[in-house]
Amino acid sequence: MSLSAAARAVHHPLKAPFRISRGVKTAAEVVVVEVRADGHVGRGESVPYARYDETVAGVLAQLKPALAALELEGDESAALALLAPGAARNALDCALWDLRARRTGVSVAEATGLPVPASLVTAVTVSLDAPEAMAVAARAVADAPLIKIKLGAEDPAARLRAVAAAAPNSRFIVDPNEGWTFEILHGLRALLADLPIALVEQPLPADADHQLDGYDPPYVICADESVHVGHDLAALRGRYQAVNLKLDKTGGLSEAVRMLEQARALGFQLMTGCMVASSLGIAPALHLAGSCQFADLDGPWWLAADHPGGLRVERGVITPPKAGFWGDGIEADGLWL
């Protein structure tokens, strides 16, 4: 089999600034891997994330020897083994899944036993801003069943109340991105108990997890930055009741599928999450979403322009990409110009 592989950086401008407790972004800076064999092309995308000391340049550098080894030896497992869990491995792993489906005609859904739902409720994110601005943003998506509220340490109660008033029929995922102390979390206990909260996601810094030992709040606390791969799960029992599966943390769909089963066996609720990415980065995660209680896969919704044939988010519901976009083993013209 003649095989070639390449990686490149892609810049996707956003339609509006995306703010969280750690900062603001105006574009999604992603890495795309393409692997070609037998006239077929498999594609995967990842988002290098500064929280994990990743950069676009760094991810491209990590991929270089792995792609060279893949071209030389054709051994997928050996090439992936050169990469630690993270963005670089995710892009290559997902590209290989897509290529395998296109070469064999066996879809990722068939191979994993994880079909993509025909439609799927996703959280729609209201990014961190002044309470009044967050209320305006929430009002614009108030018909979404599930809204994620990005918060920081500065007056989170006012922001929670503003969004809740603007979207009275929605449920909420509260996400401080490690931006709270235990005192802030506990101080909001009564307010959070009064609101229709689906999850409180990663309220404390990952290195402060021990403060959640034995804490029994009237809402579910979900680990995000504290969990990357299956090996991390056992230590989270007694601290978190749910975990967020993100391909850019697990290092691709392969580990995420294993991790899904491990998390279920340990009794965790599950959410499939994402970085701000294009439909190419989200398509593999749709296979996980059907087996999770929650999905937070609105990344492409933030882009000024997504790929032709990509997924759609309307009123907080995802419609999957068109046939041939990723992982279904179907070749389609016009989606990848």
Short mmCIF file of C-alpha atoms in Angstrom, two decimals:
data_model
loop_
_atom_site.label_atom_id
_atom_site.label_comp_id
_atom_site.label_asym_id
_atom_site.label_seq_id
_atom_site.Cartn_x
_atom_site.Cartn_y
_atom_site.Cartn_z
CA MET A 1 0.00 0.00 0.00
CA SER A 2 1.38 3.39 -1.04
CA LEU A 3 0.66 5.84 1.75
CA SER A 4 1.37 9.54 2.25
CA ALA A 5 0.56 11.86 5.15
CA ALA A 6 0.70 15.59 5.75
CA ALA A 7 -0.31 18.09 8.43
CA ARG A 8 -1.16 21.77 8.09
CA ALA A 9 -2.42 24.66 10.17
CA VAL A 10 -5.87 26.10 9.41
CA HIS A 11 -7.26 29.42 10.65
CA HIS A 12 -11.03 29.69 11.19
CA PRO A 13 -12.23 33.21 12.15
CA LEU A 14 -15.07 33.31 14.68
CA LYS A 15 -18.32 35.20 14.20
CA ALA A 16 -17.98 36.67 17.72
CA PRO A 17 -15.31 36.65 20.45
CA PHE A 18 -15.33 33.54 22.66
CA ARG A 19 -14.47 34.35 26.28
CA ILE A 20 -13.78 32.03 29.17
CA SER A 21 -12.11 32.58 32.54
CA ARG A 22 -8.65 32.05 30.99
CA GLY A 23 -8.97 34.51 28.12
CA VAL A 24 -10.62 35.32 24.80
CA LYS A 25 -10.21 33.99 21.26
CA THR A 26 -11.36 35.41 17.96
CA ALA A 27 -10.36 32.46 15.76
CA ALA A 28 -10.05 28.70 15.96
CA GLU A 29 -6.46 27.72 15.20
CA VAL A 30 -6.52 24.06 14.27
CA VAL A 31 -4.25 21.38 12.81
CA VAL A 32 -5.52 19.13 10.02
CA VAL A 33 -3.92 15.80 9.15
CA GLU A 34 -4.56 14.15 5.78
CA VAL A 35 -3.52 10.56 5.12
CA ARG A 36 -3.75 9.24 1.53
CA ALA A 37 -3.77 5.64 0.39
CA ASP A 38 -5.20 3.75 -2.60
CA GLY A 39 -6.81 6.90 -3.96
CA HIS A 40 -8.62 7.66 -0.70
CA VAL A 41 -8.05 10.51 1.75
CA GLY A 42 -8.70 10.37 5.49
CA ARG A 43 -8.89 13.60 7.45
CA GLY A 44 -8.67 14.55 11.12
CA GLU A 45 -8.59 17.85 12.97
CA SER A 46 -7.40 18.90 16.40
CA VAL A 47 -7.18 22.08 18.44
CA PRO A 48 -3.83 22.76 20.16
CA TYR A 49 -4.72 24.12 23.59
CA ALA A 50 -2.55 26.48 25.60
CA ARG A 51 -3.93 25.10 28.89
CA TYR A 52 -1.97 21.93 28.10
CA ASP A 53 1.10 23.80 26.78
CA GLU A 54 0.16 23.08 23.18
CA THR A 55 0.67 25.38 20.20
CA VAL A 56 0.00 24.94 16.50
CA ALA A 57 3.72 24.95 15.78
CA GLY A 58 4.37 22.48 18.57
CA VAL A 59 1.69 20.07 17.39
CA LEU A 60 2.98 20.21 13.82
CA ALA A 61 6.47 19.44 15.14
CA GLN A 62 5.15 16.49 17.16
CA LEU A 63 3.38 15.11 14.10
CA LYS A 64 6.39 15.28 11.79
CA PRO A 65 8.20 12.11 12.98
CA ALA A 66 4.93 10.21 13.41
CA LEU A 67 3.83 10.97 9.85
CA ALA A 68 7.28 10.11 8.53
CA ALA A 69 7.16 6.76 10.33
CA LEU A 70 3.67 6.10 8.99
CA GLU A 71 4.81 6.74 5.42
CA LEU A 72 7.93 4.62 5.83
CA GLU A 73 6.48 1.63 7.66
CA GLY A 74 2.71 1.86 7.10
CA ASP A 75 2.16 0.81 10.73
CA GLU A 76 -0.66 2.90 12.19
CA SER A 77 -0.21 1.69 15.77
CA ALA A 78 3.52 2.37 15.74
CA ALA A 79 3.00 5.88 14.38
CA LEU A 80 0.36 6.68 17.00
CA ALA A 81 2.59 5.29 19.73
CA LEU A 82 5.09 8.06 19.00
CA LEU A 83 2.53 10.61 20.20
CA ALA A 84 1.28 11.26 23.72
CA PRO A 85 -2.46 11.80 24.31
CA GLY A 86 -3.31 15.28 23.09
CA ALA A 87 -4.02 17.32 19.99
CA ALA A 88 -1.35 15.81 17.72
CA ARG A 89 -2.44 12.26 18.34
CA ASN A 90 -6.10 13.22 17.97
CA ALA A 91 -5.64 14.64 14.47
CA LEU A 92 -3.73 11.57 13.26
CA ASP A 93 -5.99 9.02 14.98
CA CYS A 94 -9.15 10.56 13.50
CA ALA A 95 -7.59 10.81 10.04
CA LEU A 96 -6.75 7.10 10.20
CA TRP A 97 -10.29 6.20 11.24
CA ASP A 98 -11.65 8.17 8.29
CA LEU A 99 -9.18 6.63 5.85
CA ARG A 100 -9.96 3.12 7.09
CA ALA A 101 -13.67 3.68 6.54
CA ARG A 102 -13.14 5.05 3.03
CA ARG A 103 -10.78 2.21 2.02
CA THR A 104 -12.92 -0.63 3.41
CA GLY A 105 -16.44 0.76 3.14
CA VAL A 106 -16.94 -0.13 6.81
CA SER A 107 -18.13 2.99 8.59
CA VAL A 108 -16.81 4.17 11.93
CA ALA A 109 -20.30 3.58 13.31
CA GLU A 110 -20.14 -0.09 12.26
CA ALA A 111 -16.57 -0.53 13.49
CA THR A 112 -17.23 0.96 16.92
CA GLY A 113 -20.89 0.04 17.42
CA LEU A 114 -21.51 3.74 18.10
CA PRO A 115 -23.92 5.20 15.53
CA VAL A 116 -24.31 8.94 15.03
CA PRO A 117 -27.74 10.11 16.26
CA ALA A 118 -30.02 11.51 13.56
CA SER A 119 -30.36 14.59 15.74
CA LEU A 120 -28.74 15.53 19.00
CA VAL A 121 -29.25 18.20 21.65
CA THR A 122 -26.03 20.10 22.24
CA ALA A 123 -25.21 22.77 24.76
CA VAL A 124 -24.99 26.20 23.16
CA THR A 125 -22.41 28.38 24.86
CA VAL A 126 -22.88 31.84 26.32
CA SER A 127 -19.35 33.13 26.72
CA LEU A 128 -18.11 35.15 29.68
CA ASP A 129 -19.02 38.82 29.60
CA ALA A 130 -20.81 41.47 31.66
CA PRO A 131 -24.13 40.21 33.05
CA GLU A 132 -26.13 42.42 30.69
CA ALA A 133 -24.22 41.19 27.64
CA MET A 134 -24.60 37.58 28.74
CA ALA A 135 -28.34 38.11 29.09
CA VAL A 136 -28.50 39.43 25.53
CA ALA A 137 -26.55 36.41 24.27
CA ALA A 138 -28.74 34.01 26.24
CA ARG A 139 -31.91 35.63 24.93
CA ALA A 140 -30.70 35.00 21.38
CA VAL A 141 -30.45 31.24 22.07
CA ALA A 142 -33.29 30.95 24.59
CA ASP A 143 -34.98 28.30 22.44
CA ALA A 144 -32.03 25.93 23.00
CA PRO A 145 -32.84 23.17 25.49
CA LEU A 146 -29.33 23.29 27.01
CA ILE A 147 -27.10 26.34 27.48
CA LYS A 148 -23.53 26.35 28.76
CA ILE A 149 -22.67 29.40 30.85
CA LYS A 150 -19.00 30.37 30.95
CA LEU A 151 -18.15 32.01 34.27
CA GLY A 152 -15.18 33.31 36.25
CA ALA A 153 -14.61 34.30 39.86
CA GLU A 154 -16.03 37.82 39.47
CA ASP A 155 -19.69 37.96 40.58
CA PRO A 156 -20.80 34.65 39.06
CA ALA A 157 -24.17 34.94 40.84
CA ALA A 158 -25.15 38.06 38.88
CA ARG A 159 -24.22 36.38 35.61
CA LEU A 160 -26.10 33.20 36.50
CA ARG A 161 -29.24 35.15 37.36
CA ALA A 162 -28.98 37.22 34.18
CA VAL A 163 -28.75 34.19 31.92
CA ALA A 164 -31.42 32.25 33.79
CA ALA A 165 -33.85 35.16 33.49
CA ALA A 166 -33.13 35.52 29.77
CA ALA A 167 -33.60 31.80 29.00
CA PRO A 168 -36.33 30.63 31.40
CA ASN A 169 -37.04 27.35 29.56
CA SER A 170 -33.47 26.08 29.25
CA ARG A 171 -31.29 23.89 31.43
CA PHE A 172 -27.74 24.99 32.15
CA ILE A 173 -24.20 23.68 32.27
CA VAL A 174 -22.13 26.01 34.43
CA ASP A 175 -18.47 26.08 33.40
CA PRO A 176 -15.91 28.20 35.30
CA ASN A 177 -12.97 26.48 33.53
CA GLU A 178 -11.11 25.95 36.83
CA GLY A 179 -11.79 29.58 37.76
CA TRP A 180 -13.44 29.14 41.18
CA THR A 181 -12.26 28.39 44.67
CA PHE A 182 -14.09 25.92 46.87
CA GLU A 183 -15.45 28.87 48.83
CA ILE A 184 -17.05 30.32 45.68
CA LEU A 185 -18.51 26.94 44.72
CA HIS A 186 -19.97 26.32 48.17
CA GLY A 187 -21.19 29.89 48.44
CA LEU A 188 -23.27 29.40 45.28
CA ARG A 189 -24.81 26.16 46.54
CA ALA A 190 -28.26 27.59 47.24
CA LEU A 191 -28.48 29.53 43.98
CA LEU A 192 -27.31 26.58 41.91
CA ALA A 193 -29.82 24.33 43.67
CA ASP A 194 -32.63 26.73 42.71
CA LEU A 195 -31.70 26.84 39.02
CA PRO A 196 -32.23 24.06 36.42
CA ILE A 197 -28.58 23.01 36.48
CA ALA A 198 -27.61 19.95 34.44
CA LEU A 199 -23.91 20.04 35.39
CA VAL A 200 -21.32 22.19 37.11
CA GLU A 201 -18.21 21.57 35.03
CA GLN A 202 -14.68 21.72 36.47
CA PRO A 203 -15.29 24.45 39.05
CA LEU A 204 -11.87 24.14 40.74
CA PRO A 205 -8.34 23.92 39.34
CA ALA A 206 -7.37 20.36 38.51
CA ASP A 207 -4.74 20.36 41.25
CA ALA A 208 -7.42 21.28 43.82
CA ASP A 209 -9.57 18.19 43.20
CA HIS A 210 -8.96 16.94 46.72
CA GLN A 211 -11.21 19.70 48.05
CA LEU A 212 -14.17 17.90 46.47
CA ASP A 213 -13.60 14.70 48.48
CA GLY A 214 -16.86 13.86 50.19
CA TYR A 215 -18.62 17.00 48.95
CA ASP A 216 -22.27 16.18 48.24
CA PRO A 217 -23.89 19.06 46.35
CA PRO A 218 -27.46 19.09 45.01
CA TYR A 219 -26.14 19.07 41.44
CA VAL A 220 -23.73 16.99 39.38
CA ILE A 221 -20.08 18.07 39.21
CA CYS A 222 -18.34 17.11 35.96
CA ALA A 223 -14.58 16.72 35.49
CA ASP A 224 -13.04 18.32 32.41
CA GLU A 225 -9.46 19.52 32.83
CA SER A 226 -9.00 16.86 35.54
CA VAL A 227 -9.60 13.95 33.17
CA HIS A 228 -7.77 13.14 29.95
CA VAL A 229 -7.56 9.36 29.46
CA GLY A 230 -9.04 6.27 31.00
CA HIS A 231 -6.20 5.93 33.49
CA ASP A 232 -7.39 9.15 35.17
CA LEU A 233 -10.89 7.94 35.97
CA ALA A 234 -10.47 5.88 39.15
CA ALA A 235 -8.96 8.78 41.11
CA LEU A 236 -12.00 10.96 40.37
CA ARG A 237 -14.50 8.78 42.22
CA GLY A 238 -15.85 10.53 45.29
CA ARG A 239 -14.99 13.91 43.77
CA TYR A 240 -16.93 14.03 40.50
CA GLN A 241 -20.14 12.41 39.34
CA ALA A 242 -19.60 12.98 35.61
CA VAL A 243 -16.68 13.24 33.18
CA ASN A 244 -16.21 15.14 29.93
CA LEU A 245 -14.78 13.14 27.04
CA LYS A 246 -12.86 15.38 24.62
CA LEU A 247 -10.91 13.97 21.71
CA ASP A 248 -8.21 16.63 22.02
CA LYS A 249 -7.51 15.34 25.54
CA THR A 250 -7.85 11.60 24.93
CA GLY A 251 -5.70 11.78 21.82
CA GLY A 252 -8.37 10.64 19.43
CA LEU A 253 -11.43 8.45 19.01
CA SER A 254 -9.60 5.19 19.79
CA GLU A 255 -8.87 6.09 23.42
CA ALA A 256 -12.19 7.91 23.78
CA VAL A 257 -14.15 4.75 22.89
CA ARG A 258 -12.23 2.75 25.48
CA MET A 259 -12.64 5.53 28.03
CA LEU A 260 -16.39 5.71 27.46
CA GLU A 261 -16.78 2.08 28.50
CA GLN A 262 -14.45 2.49 31.49
CA ALA A 263 -16.34 5.55 32.72
CA ARG A 264 -19.68 3.80 32.41
CA ALA A 265 -18.37 0.82 34.37
CA LEU A 266 -17.26 3.17 37.16
CA GLY A 267 -20.71 4.77 37.34
CA PHE A 268 -19.91 8.19 35.92
CA GLN A 269 -22.39 10.20 33.92
CA LEU A 270 -20.90 11.20 30.58
CA MET A 271 -20.61 14.32 28.48
CA THR A 272 -18.96 14.64 25.08
CA GLY A 273 -17.25 18.01 24.79
CA CYS A 274 -15.13 19.92 22.32
CA MET A 275 -12.87 22.87 21.76
CA VAL A 276 -13.90 25.61 19.33
CA ALA A 277 -13.34 23.73 16.09
CA SER A 278 -14.80 23.04 12.66
CA SER A 279 -17.17 20.22 11.78
CA LEU A 280 -14.14 18.10 10.91
CA GLY A 281 -13.04 18.24 14.54
CA ILE A 282 -16.54 17.50 15.85
CA ALA A 283 -17.66 14.71 13.48
CA PRO A 284 -15.77 11.91 15.29
CA ALA A 285 -17.20 12.99 18.66
CA LEU A 286 -20.74 12.52 17.35
CA HIS A 287 -20.11 8.78 17.67
CA LEU A 288 -19.61 9.19 21.41
CA ALA A 289 -22.51 11.57 21.89
CA GLY A 290 -25.24 8.99 21.39
CA SER A 291 -23.94 7.10 24.44
CA CYS A 292 -23.55 10.17 26.67
CA GLN A 293 -26.13 11.96 28.81
CA PHE A 294 -24.90 15.35 27.61
CA ALA A 295 -23.22 16.82 24.54
CA ASP A 296 -21.35 20.10 24.25
CA LEU A 297 -20.43 20.08 20.58
CA ASP A 298 -21.32 23.56 19.38
CA GLY A 299 -17.75 24.43 18.27
CA PRO A 300 -18.63 24.97 14.58
CA TRP A 301 -21.54 27.22 15.57
CA TRP A 302 -18.95 29.83 16.58
CA LEU A 303 -17.21 29.90 13.19
CA ALA A 304 -17.81 32.64 10.66
CA ALA A 305 -17.73 29.88 8.01
CA ASP A 306 -17.57 26.10 8.39
CA HIS A 307 -16.83 23.37 5.83
CA PRO A 308 -19.41 22.73 3.10
CA GLY A 309 -21.55 19.78 4.16
CA GLY A 310 -20.60 20.10 7.82
CA LEU A 311 -22.94 19.69 10.76
CA ARG A 312 -25.61 22.27 11.57
CA VAL A 313 -26.66 23.62 14.95
CA GLU A 314 -30.15 25.09 15.03
CA ARG A 315 -32.05 25.86 18.25
CA GLY A 316 -29.53 23.80 20.18
CA VAL A 317 -29.96 20.67 18.05
CA ILE A 318 -27.23 19.18 15.84
CA THR A 319 -27.95 17.79 12.41
CA PRO A 320 -25.01 15.55 11.39
CA PRO A 321 -22.78 16.29 8.40
CA LYS A 322 -23.73 15.22 4.89
CA ALA A 323 -22.87 11.74 3.65
CA GLY A 324 -19.21 11.46 2.76
CA PHE A 325 -18.04 14.14 5.17
CA TRP A 326 -16.23 11.93 7.71
CA GLY A 327 -16.13 8.34 8.79
CA ASP A 328 -19.08 6.84 6.91
CA GLY A 329 -17.04 5.14 4.17
CA ILE A 330 -18.77 7.11 1.46
CA GLU A 331 -16.89 9.18 -1.08
CA ALA A 332 -18.53 12.51 -1.95
CA ASP A 333 -17.44 15.22 -4.33
CA GLY A 334 -17.55 18.88 -3.43
CA LEU A 335 -17.12 18.63 0.34
CA TRP A 336 -13.36 19.12 0.39
CA LEU A 337 -12.45 21.68 -2.21
#
